[in-house]
Amino acid sequence: MDYLLMFLYAVAVLMVLLGGVTFAILAERKVIGAMQLRPGPNRHGPWGVFQTIADVLKLLLKEDVIPANADKKIFVLAPVLAFAPAFSVMAVLVYSSTVGGADINIGVIYFLGVSSITMLGVLMGGWSSNNKYALFGSIRGVAQMVSYELPLILSIIGVIIMVGSLNLTDIVNYQANMGMWFIVPQFLGFAVYMISSIAELNRSPFDLPEAESELVAGFFTEYSGFRFAMFMLAEYTYAIAIAGLATTLFLGGWLGPAFLPEIVWFMLKVVAVMFIWFWLTATLPRARVDQLMNFGWKVLIPVALLNIVLTSIYKVWMG
Amino acid sequence: MPELKTETMTLNMGPQHPSTHGVFRLQLKVDGETIKEAIPVMGYLHRGSEKLAERFLYSQFIPYTDRLDYLNAMTNNYVYCAAIEELLEWEVPERAEYLRVITMELNRIASHLVWWGTYLLDIGAMSPFLYAFRDRETILDRLNEISGARMTFNYHRIGGVKWDAPDGWIEKVQETVKELYENIQEFDTLVTGNEVFRARTIGVGKLSKDQVINWGLSGPIARGSGIPIDLRKTEPYSIYDRFDFDIPTQEDGDVFARYKVRIEEMFQSLRIIEQACAQIPEGDIITKKGKRLMMIKPPAGEVYKRAEASKGEIGVYAISNGKNKPYRIKLRRPSFVNVSILQHMLVGESIQNLVAIFGSLDVVLGEVDA
């Protein structure tokens, strides 16, 4: 019975997620389009709502091409390996005080640990394609994700010190008791989290692994059809997961005035975080690899460490 | 610990790479992301324009000049026509000269806008491209109204221009100029100060004055390295000596300096158009003799005429043997000369800087390959 429930929950999350990703892609195109003086997709259905569905259908109907010199097994495995961890982390997210996945006491660590596996998919995809641009893309991608994983984790530690628990429900409840969201007392942590999450997701201005003007399409240059769709799905799933974590940790999760249901507040906050990413995509040029590394190691990590020190002092002071 | 075994990799960039702006190809030898050697391969767009000129009437070659630097076709038209006019020793009517200047400067702005948009696209910002093309579109509309074409104008004629300005066109141009002032100002404030953009461009792709002179570079590249050479000022052709404008220069010689020169040049072009629109007289637009295309027969002799295109100095060297077809036409294409330094600039740079540097040279492949 338990297993059946688990299975049903997973299917439900997957369905919601697929819908979410579909509309995240549409929203991104619409938002960026509006910022760029163009309407964005508007052919399929009212306001272009079926555009992504049509795109996915097209991708599914395409021939499944595996390059002749590719390492076939790894090539096939890579998109799965990129998607699976991005989806697995959804298991610990809590969407409201009643709706949530596994209520485990190491929620944050599980999230960060599992999400790191995504970069294996990136590396394998780039390596097995036997394409030089893809290789460059994956090397850049992995270097970047490894470097930015650290500030991302460090930025969260402040919150964990304050709460004294790794459980995501506890973190939200603490914010409810405190009467404010962590974005205020942990602003440094929030800033570092937002910046490193952009790098973690390979979004502009840190979209080096898929820099179109340099590397054609980065690590998934050789991918087409549904494997390509899988990579896109992984990317947006991961984006939603990271936005969900940001919401839980810094924006008070499902907390909000009672006129809307808790789960709606959670979703609104996720949308707001994603909107910031879309906005940046439309605004900024791309950073350079060395600048990216410098910024990560010499600015973000020290700032995150400073945040930990300040939080610790506060915690000891206040008892 | 044993020495790590490394090897250089050959990376073929182009001719179908998104940031080579057409069909340019680079063979790169890279160590990691550092370029050890770059070998440019050109000629994918070669059409033998110079040779073709020998089998056409003088007037028939004008459309071919459109297709050299297709983003700045007006100046190409002009320099060819002016060269033949010099051979013929013809005078061009006042009004025609004014129309030529207005169209050339409008086209220069359009060309710089394309550069501005695509350059930012190259270094990863997508939005500026669409804004630049919006304003380029208004310029192309104006040029379309006067010449009947958006890019390959075929508008200048030996002895004048083909069409007179339609009713109200000058006023429309004045309005466009006002709009452009505001919009380009906006572009400047939005992008020039951007921290990521500055980090990508300042100090990248430096060119010293000596390098510029030794390689014969011209246009915004030379002015970006502190050489105030602009043929409109230093060797005024057409009626440029009647207008009040400056030659923007920058001392640094890096990618950012070239960027600033081009932005500033757009404002100067707007100033020229404003003055030209205010001064333009009524009158003929082409000399009587110029209308009889078959009869254009320059006396035997040779001429070299040069002008300031948006990319640099464009020159036409023409030899006539007294017949109605040229004996030889040689084109000095600024993009071709400017791109020659690329392989030396790229050694030791990363692939990301390659895109920034190559973009900053503002090369149009139609002109490189002729």
XYZ file of C-alpha atoms in Angstrom:
689
model
C 0.000 0.000 0.000
C 2.797 2.355 0.912
C 4.622 1.561 -2.289
C 1.511 2.168 -4.297
C 1.082 5.571 -2.686
C 4.705 6.428 -3.342
C 4.315 5.402 -6.927
C 1.156 7.452 -7.339
C 2.804 10.481 -5.762
C 5.786 10.150 -8.104
C 3.506 9.916 -11.125
C 1.521 12.911 -9.944
C 4.681 14.958 -9.447
C 5.945 13.897 -12.862
C 2.699 14.958 -14.516
C 2.631 18.312 -12.753
C 6.277 18.749 -13.577
C 5.838 17.985 -17.266
C 3.057 20.544 -17.366
C 5.216 22.963 -15.438
C 8.153 22.523 -17.769
C 5.928 22.944 -20.799
C 4.672 26.231 -19.501
C 8.053 27.317 -18.166
C 9.448 27.032 -21.684
C 6.486 28.912 -23.091
C 6.774 31.540 -20.370
C 10.459 31.986 -21.025
C 9.845 32.523 -24.722
C 6.968 34.885 -24.017
C 8.844 36.896 -21.405
C 11.989 37.194 -23.460
C 9.912 37.945 -26.526
C 8.149 40.791 -24.757
C 11.496 42.184 -23.685
C 12.743 41.977 -27.248
C 9.899 43.749 -29.028
C 8.399 40.609 -30.455
C 5.270 38.637 -29.578
C 6.907 35.280 -28.958
C 5.116 32.101 -29.991
C 1.485 32.851 -30.859
C 0.451 30.403 -33.573
C -0.684 27.358 -31.638
C -3.755 27.912 -29.570
C -4.679 31.131 -27.824
C -1.578 33.059 -26.717
C 0.564 30.249 -28.156
C -0.129 27.886 -25.258
C 0.287 24.753 -27.345
C 3.598 25.803 -28.836
C 5.766 23.678 -26.554
C 3.490 20.691 -26.988
C 3.839 21.009 -30.737
C 7.619 21.331 -30.367
C 7.818 18.227 -28.224
C 5.636 16.290 -30.657
C 7.942 17.295 -33.467
C 10.977 16.162 -31.503
C 9.364 12.828 -30.671
C 8.534 12.159 -34.292
C 12.063 12.842 -35.454
C 14.511 10.194 -36.498
C 16.655 9.001 -33.622
C 20.158 9.889 -34.757
C 23.205 8.509 -33.004
C 26.433 9.714 -34.628
C 28.463 6.907 -36.202
C 31.527 7.541 -34.081
C 29.686 8.129 -30.848
C 30.087 5.889 -27.852
C 26.622 4.464 -28.165
C 25.910 3.239 -24.658
C 27.075 6.402 -22.931
C 25.415 8.547 -25.561
C 22.075 6.915 -24.824
C 22.563 6.978 -21.083
C 23.571 10.636 -20.785
C 20.177 12.326 -21.166
C 18.626 9.880 -18.719
C 21.371 10.582 -16.245
C 20.816 14.290 -16.654
C 17.088 14.024 -16.086
C 16.842 11.405 -13.325
C 18.610 13.380 -10.546
C 16.829 16.588 -11.496
C 13.552 14.755 -11.061
C 14.615 12.808 -7.949
C 15.274 15.966 -5.975
C 11.625 16.871 -6.337
C 10.973 14.063 -3.858
C 11.975 16.137 -0.861
C 10.417 19.454 -1.812
C 7.433 20.439 0.327
C 4.762 22.373 -1.486
C 2.495 23.194 1.422
C 2.021 22.175 5.041
C 0.021 19.164 3.848
C 1.404 18.362 0.399
C 4.981 17.218 0.188
C 7.218 14.327 -0.660
C 9.548 12.424 1.648
C 9.781 14.194 4.969
C 13.362 13.150 5.712
C 15.624 14.837 8.223
C 18.459 15.417 5.760
C 16.321 16.999 3.035
C 18.769 19.722 2.062
C 21.745 17.389 1.885
C 19.781 14.896 -0.166
C 18.771 17.663 -2.562
C 22.310 18.948 -3.055
C 23.867 15.510 -3.201
C 21.543 14.071 -5.782
C 21.449 17.188 -7.921
C 25.237 17.039 -8.378
C 24.802 13.889 -10.439
C 23.329 16.041 -13.212
C 26.802 17.048 -14.253
C 27.660 13.435 -14.993
C 25.028 13.543 -17.688
C 26.576 16.702 -19.080
C 30.043 15.194 -19.097
C 28.934 11.919 -20.618
C 26.848 13.630 -23.268
C 29.720 15.837 -24.374
C 32.302 13.098 -24.211
C 30.401 10.361 -25.982
C 29.216 12.528 -28.880
C 32.748 12.487 -30.265
C 32.324 16.101 -31.309
C 34.887 18.739 -30.433
C 32.369 21.459 -29.723
C 30.364 19.119 -27.519
C 33.530 18.185 -25.658
C 34.349 21.837 -25.042
C 30.827 22.435 -23.884
C 30.845 19.572 -21.439
C 34.283 20.440 -20.053
C 33.172 24.005 -19.507
C 29.912 22.812 -18.049
C 31.445 20.477 -15.536
C 34.161 22.925 -14.489
C 31.501 25.540 -13.957
C 29.065 23.306 -12.114
C 31.746 21.962 -9.809
C 32.998 25.449 -9.003
C 29.558 26.867 -8.373
C 28.302 23.916 -6.382
C 30.495 25.147 -3.521
C 29.117 28.675 -3.114
C 25.638 27.248 -3.608
C 26.094 24.894 -0.665
C 27.916 27.468 1.455
C 25.134 29.990 0.902
C 22.612 27.567 2.344
C 24.624 26.817 5.476
C 23.620 30.169 6.976
C 19.985 29.136 6.875
C 20.782 25.734 8.327
C 22.710 27.269 11.220
C 19.773 29.528 12.010
C 17.234 26.715 11.918
C 19.377 23.950 13.298
C 17.738 21.401 11.046
C 18.166 20.037 7.536
C 14.509 19.209 7.178
C 12.729 21.442 4.679
C 9.451 21.478 6.623
C 11.317 22.585 9.754
C 12.968 25.368 7.785
C 9.642 26.743 6.611
C 8.067 26.392 10.058
C 11.010 28.257 11.582
C 10.366 31.127 9.175
C 6.702 31.103 10.163
C 7.645 31.339 13.856
C 10.289 33.992 13.198
C 7.699 36.124 11.442
C 9.880 36.860 8.416
C 11.416 35.052 5.509
C 15.087 34.220 5.426
C 15.617 36.583 2.519
C 15.869 39.393 5.092
C 18.280 38.023 7.719
C 20.106 35.872 5.166
C 20.249 38.342 2.323
C 23.927 37.655 1.580
C 23.177 33.973 1.418
C 20.206 34.588 -0.882
C 22.297 36.719 -3.260
C 25.040 34.098 -3.444
C 22.456 31.359 -3.899
C 20.752 33.159 -6.776
C 24.007 33.890 -8.598
C 25.458 30.430 -8.206
C 22.193 28.793 -9.133
C 22.331 30.609 -12.471
C 25.764 29.110 -13.093
C 24.572 25.757 -11.843
C 21.730 25.830 -14.357
C 23.912 27.095 -17.198
C 21.677 30.076 -17.755
C 22.686 33.477 -19.095
C 25.031 35.228 -18.240
C 26.766 31.978 -17.307
C 25.501 29.921 -20.235
C 29.013 29.041 -21.335
C 28.440 25.305 -21.810
C 25.877 25.968 -24.499
C 27.282 29.235 -25.819
C 25.657 29.318 -29.199
C 27.975 31.850 -30.795
C 31.069 29.919 -29.757
C 30.247 26.275 -29.370
C 27.264 25.889 -31.688
C 25.101 24.215 -29.032
C 27.552 23.006 -26.428
C 27.352 19.544 -24.963
C 24.155 18.534 -26.733
C 25.317 19.587 -30.209
C 24.953 16.026 -31.500
C 21.670 15.286 -29.798
C 18.422 15.392 -31.670
C 14.913 14.077 -31.379
C 13.668 12.918 -28.022
C 17.154 12.723 -26.503
C 17.446 16.439 -27.071
C 13.993 16.875 -25.567
C 15.215 14.893 -22.582
C 18.110 17.293 -22.052
C 15.776 20.261 -22.286
C 13.399 18.580 -19.869
C 16.280 17.950 -17.456
C 17.365 21.558 -17.701
C 13.953 22.983 -16.899
C 13.160 20.382 -14.258
C 16.381 21.270 -12.530
C 15.501 24.947 -12.847
C 12.128 24.361 -11.216
C 13.752 22.273 -8.476
C 16.351 24.949 -7.736
C 13.681 27.646 -7.732
C 11.663 25.440 -5.395
C 14.596 25.133 -3.015
C 15.142 28.900 -3.128
C 11.485 29.373 -2.283
C 11.650 26.981 0.646
C 14.902 28.274 2.064
C 14.696 31.991 1.534
C 11.181 32.964 0.521
C 9.212 31.228 3.211
C 7.981 28.273 1.167
C 4.197 28.124 1.222
C 3.810 30.997 3.710
C 1.664 33.890 2.620
C -1.622 35.696 3.335
C -4.481 33.257 3.643
C -6.602 34.489 0.728
C -4.735 32.104 -1.547
C -4.103 28.413 -0.855
C -0.641 27.561 0.399
C 0.333 25.641 -2.698
C -0.489 28.611 -4.894
C 1.843 30.796 -2.856
C 4.573 28.258 -3.316
C 4.050 28.183 -7.077
C 3.896 31.962 -7.335
C 7.227 32.257 -5.600
C 8.767 29.648 -7.879
C 7.469 31.582 -10.867
C 8.903 34.810 -9.471
C 12.345 33.264 -9.069
C 12.223 31.852 -12.580
C 11.095 35.190 -13.945
C 14.310 36.728 -12.603
C 16.305 34.156 -14.563
C 14.363 34.844 -17.743
C 14.875 38.537 -17.244
C 18.624 38.090 -16.910
C 18.680 35.940 -20.032
C 17.187 38.788 -22.022
C 19.484 41.379 -20.487
C 23.049 40.249 -20.079
C 25.879 39.217 -22.365
C 27.863 36.100 -21.589
C 30.788 36.078 -19.175
C 34.136 34.559 -20.071
C 35.368 31.273 -18.627
C 38.250 32.757 -16.642
C 36.075 35.590 -15.330
C 33.452 33.090 -14.310
C 35.957 31.033 -12.340
C 37.494 34.108 -10.765
C 34.111 35.358 -9.720
C 33.094 32.042 -8.251
C 36.234 31.360 -6.269
C 37.336 34.862 -5.345
C 34.039 36.616 -4.748
C 31.168 34.237 -4.154
C 32.907 31.734 -1.860
C 34.412 34.423 0.426
C 31.046 36.185 0.606
C 29.307 32.918 1.442
C 31.917 32.176 4.108
C 31.480 35.661 5.543
C 27.770 34.992 5.720
C 28.395 31.766 7.641
C 30.694 33.565 10.096
C 28.187 36.380 10.656
C 25.339 33.933 11.134
C 27.372 31.869 13.586
C 28.279 34.950 15.625
C 24.633 35.963 15.697
C 23.555 32.480 16.699
C 26.100 32.260 19.533
C 25.260 35.786 20.701
C 21.532 35.228 20.790
C 21.959 31.707 22.140
C 53.964 12.368 -10.514
C 54.314 11.626 -14.224
C 53.983 14.466 -16.672
C 50.448 14.864 -17.939
C 50.255 13.942 -21.599
C 48.564 16.641 -23.641
C 48.088 17.170 -27.311
C 46.831 20.010 -29.430
C 43.499 19.597 -31.091
C 42.523 20.875 -34.502
C 39.171 22.578 -34.434
C 37.492 23.536 -37.627
C 35.419 26.645 -37.141
C 33.129 27.401 -40.018
C 32.245 27.888 -42.784
C 28.907 27.152 -41.154
C 29.607 28.333 -37.651
C 27.100 30.746 -36.119
C 29.565 33.497 -35.321
C 31.637 33.629 -38.469
C 29.059 35.933 -40.061
C 28.710 34.043 -43.259
C 31.092 31.629 -44.792
C 34.402 32.362 -43.177
C 36.384 29.394 -41.982
C 39.122 29.163 -39.394
C 41.281 26.157 -38.775
C 42.308 26.400 -35.168
C 45.000 24.498 -33.382
C 43.950 24.625 -29.774
C 45.522 23.558 -26.518
C 42.550 23.300 -24.215
C 40.756 26.508 -25.024
C 43.917 28.424 -25.901
C 44.543 29.026 -29.563
C 48.026 28.111 -30.750
C 47.520 28.789 -34.404
C 44.689 30.080 -36.532
C 44.569 29.579 -40.275
C 41.834 31.527 -42.041
C 40.334 29.942 -45.124
C 38.416 32.229 -47.438
C 36.843 32.143 -50.825
C 33.577 30.378 -50.148
C 31.755 33.415 -51.462
C 34.119 34.247 -54.296
C 32.264 35.402 -57.372
C 35.051 36.876 -59.436
C 33.559 40.353 -59.381
C 36.683 42.004 -60.698
C 36.905 39.723 -63.686
C 33.191 40.019 -64.382
C 33.589 43.785 -64.659
C 35.638 43.334 -67.817
C 32.737 41.935 -69.790
C 30.131 44.485 -68.753
C 29.347 48.020 -69.755
C 30.534 50.530 -67.209
C 27.036 51.064 -65.868
C 26.319 47.359 -65.661
C 28.908 46.780 -62.989
C 27.125 48.943 -60.406
C 24.844 46.132 -59.134
C 27.918 43.997 -58.555
C 29.343 46.591 -56.195
C 26.150 46.238 -54.143
C 27.111 42.687 -53.432
C 30.551 43.385 -52.067
C 29.745 44.770 -48.667
C 26.030 44.169 -48.810
C 25.476 45.986 -45.549
C 26.933 49.198 -46.876
C 26.098 49.088 -50.559
C 25.627 52.826 -51.040
C 29.279 53.663 -50.472
C 30.316 50.854 -52.786
C 28.010 52.275 -55.448
C 29.419 55.700 -54.871
C 33.085 54.863 -55.021
C 32.736 52.979 -58.275
C 30.648 55.704 -59.902
C 32.969 58.400 -58.626
C 35.992 56.593 -60.026
C 34.452 56.389 -63.484
C 33.289 59.999 -63.246
C 36.867 60.982 -62.549
C 37.990 59.114 -65.664
C 35.279 60.844 -67.669
C 35.934 64.196 -65.990
C 32.226 64.721 -65.448
C 30.624 67.126 -63.063
C 27.829 65.755 -60.896
C 24.755 67.917 -60.153
C 24.555 69.394 -56.663
C 21.323 67.689 -55.710
C 22.727 64.326 -56.716
C 25.745 64.836 -54.483
C 23.495 65.649 -51.552
C 21.327 62.612 -52.166
C 24.458 60.522 -52.370
C 25.729 61.803 -49.050
C 22.390 61.313 -47.306
C 22.009 57.757 -48.575
C 25.617 56.881 -47.817
C 25.407 58.138 -44.260
C 22.047 56.475 -43.625
C 23.574 53.289 -44.898
C 26.623 53.726 -42.685
C 24.363 53.916 -39.643
C 22.448 50.851 -40.790
C 25.717 49.000 -41.211
C 26.970 50.007 -37.785
C 23.650 49.020 -36.246
C 23.930 45.572 -37.747
C 27.418 45.364 -36.376
C 26.292 46.530 -32.959
C 23.496 43.984 -32.789
C 25.409 41.013 -34.106
C 28.459 41.827 -32.047
C 26.461 41.715 -28.855
C 24.825 38.566 -30.091
C 28.293 37.104 -30.525
C 29.230 37.819 -26.962
C 25.974 36.394 -25.731
C 23.387 39.157 -25.390
C 20.416 38.495 -27.579
C 18.120 41.461 -27.046
C 20.294 44.254 -28.509
C 20.187 42.454 -31.828
C 16.433 42.852 -32.100
C 16.504 46.485 -31.024
C 19.242 47.277 -33.527
C 17.319 45.612 -36.314
C 14.185 47.567 -35.459
C 16.028 50.819 -36.095
C 17.885 49.459 -39.059
C 14.505 48.629 -40.497
C 13.386 52.269 -40.418
C 16.567 53.223 -42.231
C 16.055 50.500 -44.797
C 12.504 51.752 -45.281
C 13.835 55.217 -46.109
C 16.399 53.753 -48.502
C 13.749 51.521 -50.002
C 11.557 54.532 -50.665
C 14.269 56.296 -52.597
C 15.970 53.399 -54.360
C 13.401 50.614 -54.513
C 15.562 48.078 -52.723
C 16.392 47.286 -49.152
C 19.976 46.166 -49.371
C 21.245 45.913 -52.914
C 20.284 49.427 -53.872
C 21.886 49.932 -57.274
C 21.050 53.590 -56.716
C 24.071 55.664 -57.645
C 24.757 56.166 -61.320
C 27.749 57.347 -63.223
C 27.006 61.066 -63.309
C 24.407 61.219 -60.561
C 21.751 59.050 -58.962
C 18.927 57.001 -60.431
C 15.844 58.387 -58.683
C 14.971 61.698 -57.177
C 13.735 61.763 -53.610
C 9.966 61.151 -53.527
C 7.721 63.876 -52.097
C 8.222 64.383 -48.407
C 11.177 62.021 -48.264
C 13.594 64.580 -46.862
C 11.163 65.364 -44.027
C 10.790 61.661 -43.316
C 14.546 61.317 -43.134
C 14.696 64.205 -40.692
C 12.165 62.456 -38.493
C 14.098 59.207 -38.711
C 17.233 61.044 -37.670
C 15.482 62.395 -34.580
C 14.293 58.920 -33.644
C 17.716 57.465 -34.189
C 19.356 60.062 -31.967
C 17.171 58.934 -29.095
C 17.423 55.239 -29.786
C 21.157 55.091 -30.271
C 21.555 57.142 -27.126
C 19.430 54.557 -25.373
C 21.542 51.687 -26.735
C 24.620 53.471 -25.536
C 23.327 53.928 -21.998
C 22.012 50.393 -21.787
C 24.988 48.494 -23.084
C 28.180 50.521 -22.853
C 28.174 50.592 -19.074
C 27.183 46.961 -18.608
C 29.658 45.299 -16.287
C 29.706 41.935 -18.053
C 30.091 43.629 -21.411
C 32.993 45.759 -20.216
C 34.684 42.755 -18.653
C 34.436 40.939 -21.967
C 35.751 43.775 -24.121
C 38.157 46.047 -22.258
C 41.767 45.037 -22.864
C 40.831 42.302 -25.330
C 42.246 42.189 -28.851
C 44.643 45.086 -28.555
C 46.087 46.587 -31.712
C 48.967 49.053 -31.541
C 49.319 52.011 -33.882
C 52.273 50.330 -35.586
C 50.306 47.169 -36.224
C 47.455 49.158 -37.703
C 49.764 51.034 -40.052
C 51.845 48.011 -41.014
C 48.817 45.942 -41.883
C 47.077 48.778 -43.685
C 44.016 48.591 -41.492
C 41.478 51.351 -41.888
C 38.123 52.529 -40.701
C 36.926 52.201 -37.104
C 39.733 49.737 -36.370
C 42.397 52.338 -37.153
C 40.494 55.051 -35.314
C 40.077 52.765 -32.341
C 43.839 52.540 -32.110
C 44.259 56.299 -32.078
C 44.901 57.006 -35.745
C 42.571 59.826 -36.796
C 42.208 58.757 -40.405
C 38.846 59.238 -42.014
C 38.810 59.923 -45.728
C 35.720 62.078 -45.377
C 37.918 64.504 -43.456
C 41.486 63.837 -44.517
C 40.752 63.623 -48.231
C 37.241 65.031 -48.634
C 35.392 63.501 -51.558
C 31.934 64.298 -52.822
C 30.759 67.265 -50.738
C 31.935 66.155 -47.311
C 34.007 69.315 -46.909
C 30.779 71.286 -46.505
C 29.672 69.531 -43.357
C 30.659 69.978 -39.780
C 31.495 66.688 -38.073
C 34.200 65.092 -35.960
C 36.300 62.004 -36.332
C 35.867 60.008 -33.132
C 39.049 58.259 -32.042
C 40.028 56.155 -29.066
C 43.539 55.511 -27.839
C 43.261 52.047 -26.309
C 43.109 49.949 -29.466
C 41.091 47.208 -27.819
C 37.712 45.772 -28.706
C 35.947 48.256 -26.453
C 37.684 51.197 -28.188
C 36.429 49.997 -31.570
C 32.968 49.632 -30.104
C 32.972 53.193 -28.814
C 34.282 54.565 -32.095
C 31.415 52.947 -33.981
C 28.787 54.198 -31.549
C 30.186 57.719 -31.777
C 30.375 57.485 -35.558
C 26.659 56.843 -35.757
C 26.042 60.165 -34.014
C 28.425 61.940 -36.382
C 26.638 60.422 -39.372
C 23.359 61.687 -37.956
C 24.868 65.162 -37.757
C 25.925 64.974 -41.397
C 22.466 63.826 -42.494
C 20.833 66.657 -40.538
C 23.003 69.257 -42.235
C 22.616 67.697 -45.659
C 18.828 67.583 -45.304
C 18.804 71.256 -44.375
C 21.030 72.323 -47.269
C 19.806 70.136 -50.118
C 19.070 72.219 -53.240
C 16.594 71.605 -56.060
C 17.838 70.626 -59.483
C 18.916 67.770 -61.701
C 19.874 64.458 -60.238
C 22.001 63.177 -63.092
C 24.020 64.725 -65.857
C 22.487 64.513 -69.334
C 25.290 62.341 -70.633
C 24.891 59.948 -67.740
C 21.461 58.887 -68.966
C 22.866 57.334 -72.121
C 24.355 54.242 -70.599
C 25.741 52.725 -73.804
C 27.664 55.860 -74.543
C 29.743 55.960 -71.357
C 33.204 55.650 -72.856
C 35.955 57.083 -70.697
C 39.121 58.121 -72.503
C 42.071 55.761 -72.088
C 43.680 56.174 -68.711
C 43.607 54.961 -65.153
C 42.242 56.190 -61.866
C 42.197 55.222 -58.200
C 39.300 56.556 -56.194
C 38.780 55.831 -52.535
C 36.079 56.533 -49.995
C 35.331 55.856 -46.359
C 32.995 52.906 -46.090
C 31.626 51.749 -42.760
C 34.342 49.088 -42.622
C 37.249 51.247 -43.759
C 38.816 52.540 -46.916
C 37.167 51.183 -50.016
C 38.998 51.852 -53.260
C 38.397 51.303 -56.943
C 41.263 51.185 -59.366
C 39.998 51.355 -62.923
C 41.845 51.211 -66.234
C 40.112 52.281 -69.396
C 41.302 51.623 -72.905
C 38.740 53.912 -74.477
C 36.065 51.293 -75.073
C 32.661 51.100 -73.374
C 33.827 48.287 -71.120
C 36.516 48.651 -68.470
C 39.892 47.112 -69.258
C 40.487 46.254 -65.622
C 38.795 46.960 -62.313
C 40.611 46.348 -59.054
C 38.725 46.706 -55.807
C 40.347 47.454 -52.498
C 37.931 45.864 -50.062
C 38.411 47.060 -46.477
C 37.100 43.872 -44.888
C 39.605 41.793 -46.823
C 42.503 43.964 -45.702
C 41.241 44.216 -42.128
C 40.725 40.507 -41.681
C 44.321 39.822 -42.717
C 45.551 40.604 -39.216
C 43.144 38.188 -37.592
C 45.432 35.169 -37.525
C 48.083 37.169 -35.709
C 45.662 38.607 -33.186
C 44.272 35.218 -32.257
C 47.433 33.434 -31.126
C 47.289 32.885 -27.382
C 43.665 33.925 -27.030
C 40.820 31.719 -25.907
C 37.946 30.630 -28.108
C 35.665 33.053 -26.345
C 38.002 35.924 -27.097
C 38.192 34.752 -30.686
C 34.517 35.515 -31.083
C 34.901 38.911 -29.435
C 37.915 39.822 -31.561
C 36.635 38.542 -34.857
C 33.356 40.328 -34.303
C 35.096 43.583 -33.511
C 36.791 43.626 -36.914
C 33.325 43.951 -38.471
C 33.959 41.787 -41.489
C 31.424 41.202 -44.223
C 32.174 38.084 -46.191
C 30.767 39.393 -49.439
C 33.544 41.900 -49.323
C 36.293 39.575 -48.165
C 35.708 37.165 -51.019
C 34.424 39.605 -53.662
